Every structure is written in C-alpha cells, then in structure tokens.
Amino acid sequence: MAVLGSSAADLRAAAATLRAGGLVAFPTETVYGLGADASSPQAVAKIFAAKGRPADHPVIVHLASASQLPDWARDIPDVAWALADAFWPGPLTLILKRGPNTPLAVTGGQDTVGVRVPSHPVALELLNEFGGGLAAPSANRFGRVSPTTAAHVVEEFGDDIDYVIDGGACGVGLESTIVDLTAQRARLLRPGGLSREQLAAVLGYEPQSPLANPAPADAPAPSEDIAPRAPGTLESHYAPQTKVVLVDTPHLESRLAAYQSRGATVALLALSETAVASVAGVGGQLRVLEMPPKAEDYAAALYAGLRQADALTCDVIVVERPPAAPAWEAVLDRLSRASA
Ligand code: TXA
Ligand code: MG
C-alpha cells in the first residue's frame, strides 16, 4: 500500500481510488477507518475480505454532513437531528432505520444503519472530495486492536489495501460512542469518545446499555425491541496477541511477584505512581509502560500502548485497572474486552 499525505492532490487520488471501488484507510478523530464507497456492495465486500470479518457484521457509514442523513436513513426521529446538531462532527454514531438505497452489504443484512460525521479535518476533506458516504470499520484485522496511527494501519494490512492517508495520531484514540435510536428510548450500544453524561444533556435522560438489564432467561423473546447485533460488543474484541490481565492497584505488587517467581515475562501498563514505585521492588523480567493519569489522555494512548506492549512479546500484559468512574467508562470497556 502507498502512504498518502493530506495535500489536495493526495486526497484527489484517494477519492478517485474510492470511486473506482478501492480501499483507502483514513484518519478520524477516534481511530483510523478502512474506507470504501458505501453505495457499492462490491467495494464494501472488499472491506470484509481485507479485515477477515464475517459478512453479517454491519459497518458505519461516514458522511461529510448531517444534511446527507436522508440519503442513508429513513424515518429519522427528531432526537437524531438534535444529537447530530449537538455532537457532529464528532465521535458519535447513530443507529437509524436503513434508507431504501443503503446496501444491505453495509448493514450486515439488517434494516438499520450506523452513521456518523467524523471531526478529523482530513476525514472531512476526503468525504467532501469523495462526495458520498464512506463505509469504514476500524482499520484493523477482525478482533484486533484498532489503529491510531498510519503506521499501525500499515502493520495490519501491508499490501492488502490501496492507500492509507497519514493524518497523524488520532486525538480521541477510542472508537465512537454508538447510540441506537430505533426503539422508543435511546440505547447506548458502545461507550466511546462521547460520554453518557454528554448524551444525557441532549436526550434528557441517561441512555442505558442493552445488556445492563438482561431479560430473565425464561422471558419471551423481545420482537421489535431486540438489540441489534454489534460486533464491537463481542467480548474478545480489541485484543492484542499477548494475554492481557487487569489488576487492581493494591494487588499489583503481589501479582507481579507471582509472575516473576514463575519466570514469566511481564509488560505492565502502569497508571498510578504507586504502581511505578511498587514495581521497582519487583525488578526482573518486567517492562513498564507509564500511561497518562487523565482518562482522556489515557484513552488516546491506550491502543498504541497495547500494541507496544504486544510487540515486547512478553508472556503477559498486566494492566493496572483504572478507576470505576464515569470518565473511564469507554477505557474500562475496551480493557475488559482486551482481557476477556
Ligand atoms: O470510531 C469509530 O466508530 C470507528 C471510526 C473508523 O469511525 N469505526 C468503528 O467501526 O469503530 P467498527 O466497524 O470497528 O465498529 C462499528 C460498530 C460495530 O460494533 C458494529 O456492529 C456497529 O458499529 N454497527 C454498525 N452498524 C450497526 C447497526 N446497523 N446496528 C448495530 N450496530 C451497528
Ligand atoms: Mg472495530
């Protein structure tokens, strides 16, 4: 694959490749996306082939502006426009009813479609140059850690895609928040770059996650109100090759000592000064990556940190568990999946 910059000429080349049905990875404020013409089932099929992703998994359609929503969705509720007004461009994906011209290849065969307007200037320029919608899942192989730099994308795909546009490191670093607006009340399908509180400010209530209150096993299957399939909710998602273990701060020292005594090599993603200090005593086969203390900065550094830890080919990646506070919800979600 060739790496492009973000000059007008480079973006024209990228848009031409997309129009011809090719694959172009591009930066967004959340993670890099693997883009294809969303109106072309053949182009979208190439995304699934490159990722090794099952064809029944829906992909998000990226748009230059909310004004294009009616091209992709039908029966758009007022709340969708209110959320779009408040948070687009930005890290929010809305699940809406599928428009008649939206290929089923994009929606994984479902009658709903995920759409978002990204805020990364290069993504917006590319979308404007291209003109239509770009189907784009995160630009990683199925089940792996999402890429937050162009170099990560090259690592993932080599020559299997046409271009990656280098727009630097992603600012948010975690995927968009996904909100399902196809039922009575908005539901949070995936925590992400936009917090529950921010959504609540516009919705007037906190959106709940479908799994937060699972129906009893003997309850009749919900029909209209069923949660759409969202592979980002598979437990094994976002995982490095190396086993990841989440450990609470007070247990770090003893866990690390236990690994040491077994001769296991450990990469530690440390969050607190306590952790950094306590590992000094353990020594031995231990590599420490210090993570930023603020949730936002931690999120931006997480995927690169996991990749870096993975590249050390230790026996285990130990991650110091961040606090169970709202600001950490998306980070905790990804960490628990990486360690599942
Ligand atoms: O931040 C992001 O959202 C990034 C950037 C590239 O925009 N994209 C991303 O795409 O994370 P992907 O494919 O890795 O994750 C998209 C998630 C999946 O969990 C998918 O199931 C869900 O969105 N999704 C897409 N369309 C859906 C639909 N119609 N119903 C339910 N979930 C949907
Ligand atoms: Mg993904």
mmCIF file with all atom_site columns, C-alpha atoms and ligand atoms in Angstrom, residues 26 28 30-34 51 53 57-60 62 93 95-96 106-107 110 112-114 116 118 136-140 146 174-176 178 189-190 228-233 238, ligand 1:
data_model
loop_
_atom_site.group_PDB
_atom_site.id
_atom_site.type_symbol
_atom_site.label_atom_id
_atom_site.label_alt_id
_atom_site.label_comp_id
_atom_site.label_asym_id
_atom_site.label_entity_id
_atom_site.label_seq_id
_atom_site.pdbx_PDB_ins_code
_atom_site.Cartn_x
_atom_site.Cartn_y
_atom_site.Cartn_z
_atom_site.occupancy
_atom_site.B_iso_or_equiv
_atom_site.pdbx_formal_charge
_atom_site.auth_seq_id
_atom_site.auth_comp_id
_atom_site.auth_asym_id
_atom_site.auth_atom_id
_atom_site.pdbx_PDB_model_num
ATOM   1  C CA  . PHE A 1 26  ? -8.072  7.360   6.583  1.00 0.00 ? 26  PHE A CA  1
ATOM   2  C CA  . THR A 1 28  ? -10.647 10.027  12.068 1.00 0.00 ? 28  THR A CA  1
ATOM   3  C CA  . THR A 1 30  ? -11.341 8.263   17.061 1.00 0.00 ? 30  THR A CA  1
ATOM   4  C CA  . VAL A 1 31  ? -9.292  5.616   15.203 1.00 0.00 ? 31  VAL A CA  1
ATOM   5  C CA  . TYR A 1 32  ? -8.236  5.034   11.585 1.00 0.00 ? 32  TYR A CA  1
ATOM   6  C CA  . GLY A 1 33  ? -11.041 3.732   9.385  1.00 0.00 ? 33  GLY A CA  1
ATOM   7  C CA  . LEU A 1 34  ? -10.790 1.361   6.407  1.00 0.00 ? 34  LEU A CA  1
ATOM   8  C CA  . LYS A 1 51  ? -10.408 -7.480  7.596  1.00 0.00 ? 51  LYS A CA  1
ATOM   9  C CA  . ARG A 1 53  ? -14.610 -10.013 9.167  1.00 0.00 ? 53  ARG A CA  1
ATOM   10 C CA  . HIS A 1 57  ? -21.360 -7.520  10.676 1.00 0.00 ? 57  HIS A CA  1
ATOM   11 C CA  . PRO A 1 58  ? -22.599 -4.007  9.877  1.00 0.00 ? 58  PRO A CA  1
ATOM   12 C CA  . VAL A 1 59  ? -20.171 -1.147  9.143  1.00 0.00 ? 59  VAL A CA  1
ATOM   13 C CA  . ILE A 1 60  ? -20.586 2.548   9.911  1.00 0.00 ? 60  ILE A CA  1
ATOM   14 C CA  . HIS A 1 62  ? -19.250 8.186   7.352  1.00 0.00 ? 62  HIS A CA  1
ATOM   15 C CA  . THR A 1 93  ? -22.505 7.012   15.716 1.00 0.00 ? 93  THR A CA  1
ATOM   16 C CA  . ILE A 1 95  ? -28.162 3.744   14.571 1.00 0.00 ? 95  ILE A CA  1
ATOM   17 C CA  . LEU A 1 96  ? -31.205 4.598   12.456 1.00 0.00 ? 96  LEU A CA  1
ATOM   18 C CA  . VAL A 1 106 ? -23.252 -2.127  4.623  1.00 0.00 ? 106 VAL A CA  1
ATOM   19 C CA  . THR A 1 107 ? -25.800 -3.024  7.281  1.00 0.00 ? 107 THR A CA  1
ATOM   20 C CA  . GLN A 1 110 ? -30.122 -5.595  8.952  1.00 0.00 ? 110 GLN A CA  1
ATOM   21 C CA  . THR A 1 112 ? -30.799 -0.425  10.464 1.00 0.00 ? 112 THR A CA  1
ATOM   22 C CA  . VAL A 1 113 ? -27.763 1.638   9.527  1.00 0.00 ? 113 VAL A CA  1
ATOM   23 C CA  . GLY A 1 114 ? -24.988 3.239   11.590 1.00 0.00 ? 114 GLY A CA  1
ATOM   24 C CA  . ARG A 1 116 ? -21.557 9.362   11.749 1.00 0.00 ? 116 ARG A CA  1
ATOM   25 C CA  . PRO A 1 118 ? -16.246 12.468  11.905 1.00 0.00 ? 118 PRO A CA  1
ATOM   26 C CA  . ALA A 1 136 ? -15.475 2.370   7.286  1.00 0.00 ? 136 ALA A CA  1
ATOM   27 C CA  . PRO A 1 137 ? -14.861 -0.002  10.145 1.00 0.00 ? 137 PRO A CA  1
ATOM   28 C CA  . SER A 1 138 ? -11.718 0.443   12.215 1.00 0.00 ? 138 SER A CA  1
ATOM   29 C CA  . ALA A 1 139 ? -8.700  -0.355  10.011 1.00 0.00 ? 139 ALA A CA  1
ATOM   30 C CA  . ASN A 1 140 ? -7.557  -3.484  11.822 1.00 0.00 ? 140 ASN A CA  1
ATOM   31 C CA  . SER A 1 146 ? -7.783  -0.612  16.447 1.00 0.00 ? 146 SER A CA  1
ATOM   32 C CA  . LEU A 1 174 ? -11.089 5.050   21.192 1.00 0.00 ? 174 LEU A CA  1
ATOM   33 C CA  . GLU A 1 175 ? -13.977 4.336   18.826 1.00 0.00 ? 175 GLU A CA  1
ATOM   34 C CA  . SER A 1 176 ? -17.109 6.444   18.625 1.00 0.00 ? 176 SER A CA  1
ATOM   35 C CA  . ILE A 1 178 ? -22.822 4.196   19.418 1.00 0.00 ? 178 ILE A CA  1
ATOM   36 C CA  . LEU A 1 189 ? -24.608 0.152   22.337 1.00 0.00 ? 189 LEU A CA  1
ATOM   37 C CA  . ARG A 1 190 ? -20.948 1.072   22.765 1.00 0.00 ? 190 ARG A CA  1
ATOM   38 C CA  . PRO A 1 228 ? -29.187 -5.012  17.047 1.00 0.00 ? 228 PRO A CA  1
ATOM   39 C CA  . ARG A 1 229 ? -26.079 -7.118  16.601 1.00 0.00 ? 229 ARG A CA  1
ATOM   40 C CA  . ALA A 1 230 ? -22.989 -5.033  17.274 1.00 0.00 ? 230 ALA A CA  1
ATOM   41 C CA  . PRO A 1 231 ? -19.727 -6.962  16.913 1.00 0.00 ? 231 PRO A CA  1
ATOM   42 C CA  . GLY A 1 232 ? -17.936 -4.244  18.865 1.00 0.00 ? 232 GLY A CA  1
ATOM   43 C CA  . THR A 1 233 ? -19.777 -5.826  21.750 1.00 0.00 ? 233 THR A CA  1
ATOM   44 C CA  . TYR A 1 238 ? -9.835  -5.187  20.742 1.00 0.00 ? 238 TYR A CA  1
HETATM 45 O O1  . TXA B 2 .   ? -14.984 5.476   15.825 1.00 0.00 ? 1   TXA B O1  1
HETATM 46 C C1  . TXA B 2 .   ? -15.499 4.639   15.090 1.00 0.00 ? 1   TXA B C1  1
HETATM 47 O O2  . TXA B 2 .   ? -16.689 4.348   15.148 1.00 0.00 ? 1   TXA B O2  1
HETATM 48 C C2  . TXA B 2 .   ? -14.576 3.982   14.035 1.00 0.00 ? 1   TXA B C2  1
HETATM 49 C C3  . TXA B 2 .   ? -14.160 5.047   13.049 1.00 0.00 ? 1   TXA B C3  1
HETATM 50 C C4  . TXA B 2 .   ? -13.388 4.474   11.893 1.00 0.00 ? 1   TXA B C4  1
HETATM 51 O O3  . TXA B 2 .   ? -15.271 5.759   12.622 1.00 0.00 ? 1   TXA B O3  1
HETATM 52 N N1  . TXA B 2 .   ? -15.258 2.910   13.401 1.00 0.00 ? 1   TXA B N1  1
HETATM 53 C C5  . TXA B 2 .   ? -15.528 1.748   14.030 1.00 0.00 ? 1   TXA B C5  1
HETATM 54 O O4  . TXA B 2 .   ? -16.092 0.812   13.188 1.00 0.00 ? 1   TXA B O4  1
HETATM 55 O O5  . TXA B 2 .   ? -15.267 1.542   15.171 1.00 0.00 ? 1   TXA B O5  1
HETATM 56 P P1  . TXA B 2 .   ? -16.188 -0.737  13.567 1.00 0.00 ? 1   TXA B P1  1
HETATM 57 O O6  . TXA B 2 .   ? -16.782 -1.392  12.364 1.00 0.00 ? 1   TXA B O6  1
HETATM 58 O O7  . TXA B 2 .   ? -14.894 -1.245  14.019 1.00 0.00 ? 1   TXA B O7  1
HETATM 59 O O8  . TXA B 2 .   ? -17.234 -0.744  14.671 1.00 0.00 ? 1   TXA B O8  1
HETATM 60 C C6  . TXA B 2 .   ? -18.524 -0.342  14.316 1.00 0.00 ? 1   TXA B C6  1
HETATM 61 C C7  . TXA B 2 .   ? -19.504 -0.842  15.287 1.00 0.00 ? 1   TXA B C7  1
HETATM 62 C C8  . TXA B 2 .   ? -19.619 -2.337  15.253 1.00 0.00 ? 1   TXA B C8  1
HETATM 63 O O9  . TXA B 2 .   ? -19.689 -2.808  16.575 1.00 0.00 ? 1   TXA B O9  1
HETATM 64 C C9  . TXA B 2 .   ? -20.915 -2.528  14.514 1.00 0.00 ? 1   TXA B C9  1
HETATM 65 O O10 . TXA B 2 .   ? -21.549 -3.702  14.854 1.00 0.00 ? 1   TXA B O10 1
HETATM 66 C C10 . TXA B 2 .   ? -21.704 -1.329  14.947 1.00 0.00 ? 1   TXA B C10 1
HETATM 67 O O11 . TXA B 2 .   ? -20.765 -0.311  14.928 1.00 0.00 ? 1   TXA B O11 1
HETATM 68 N N2  . TXA B 2 .   ? -22.756 -1.056  13.986 1.00 0.00 ? 1   TXA B N2  1
HETATM 69 C C11 . TXA B 2 .   ? -22.649 -0.562  12.748 1.00 0.00 ? 1   TXA B C11 1
HETATM 70 N N3  . TXA B 2 .   ? -23.841 -0.528  12.149 1.00 0.00 ? 1   TXA B N3  1
HETATM 71 C C12 . TXA B 2 .   ? -24.727 -1.022  13.031 1.00 0.00 ? 1   TXA B C12 1
HETATM 72 C C13 . TXA B 2 .   ? -26.133 -1.270  13.018 1.00 0.00 ? 1   TXA B C13 1
HETATM 73 N N4  . TXA B 2 .   ? -26.868 -1.028  11.960 1.00 0.00 ? 1   TXA B N4  1
HETATM 74 N N5  . TXA B 2 .   ? -26.694 -1.781  14.129 1.00 0.00 ? 1   TXA B N5  1
HETATM 75 C C14 . TXA B 2 .   ? -25.952 -2.049  15.219 1.00 0.00 ? 1   TXA B C14 1
HETATM 76 N N6  . TXA B 2 .   ? -24.625 -1.851  15.296 1.00 0.00 ? 1   TXA B N6  1
HETATM 77 C C15 . TXA B 2 .   ? -24.028 -1.351  14.220 1.00 0.00 ? 1   TXA B C15 1
#
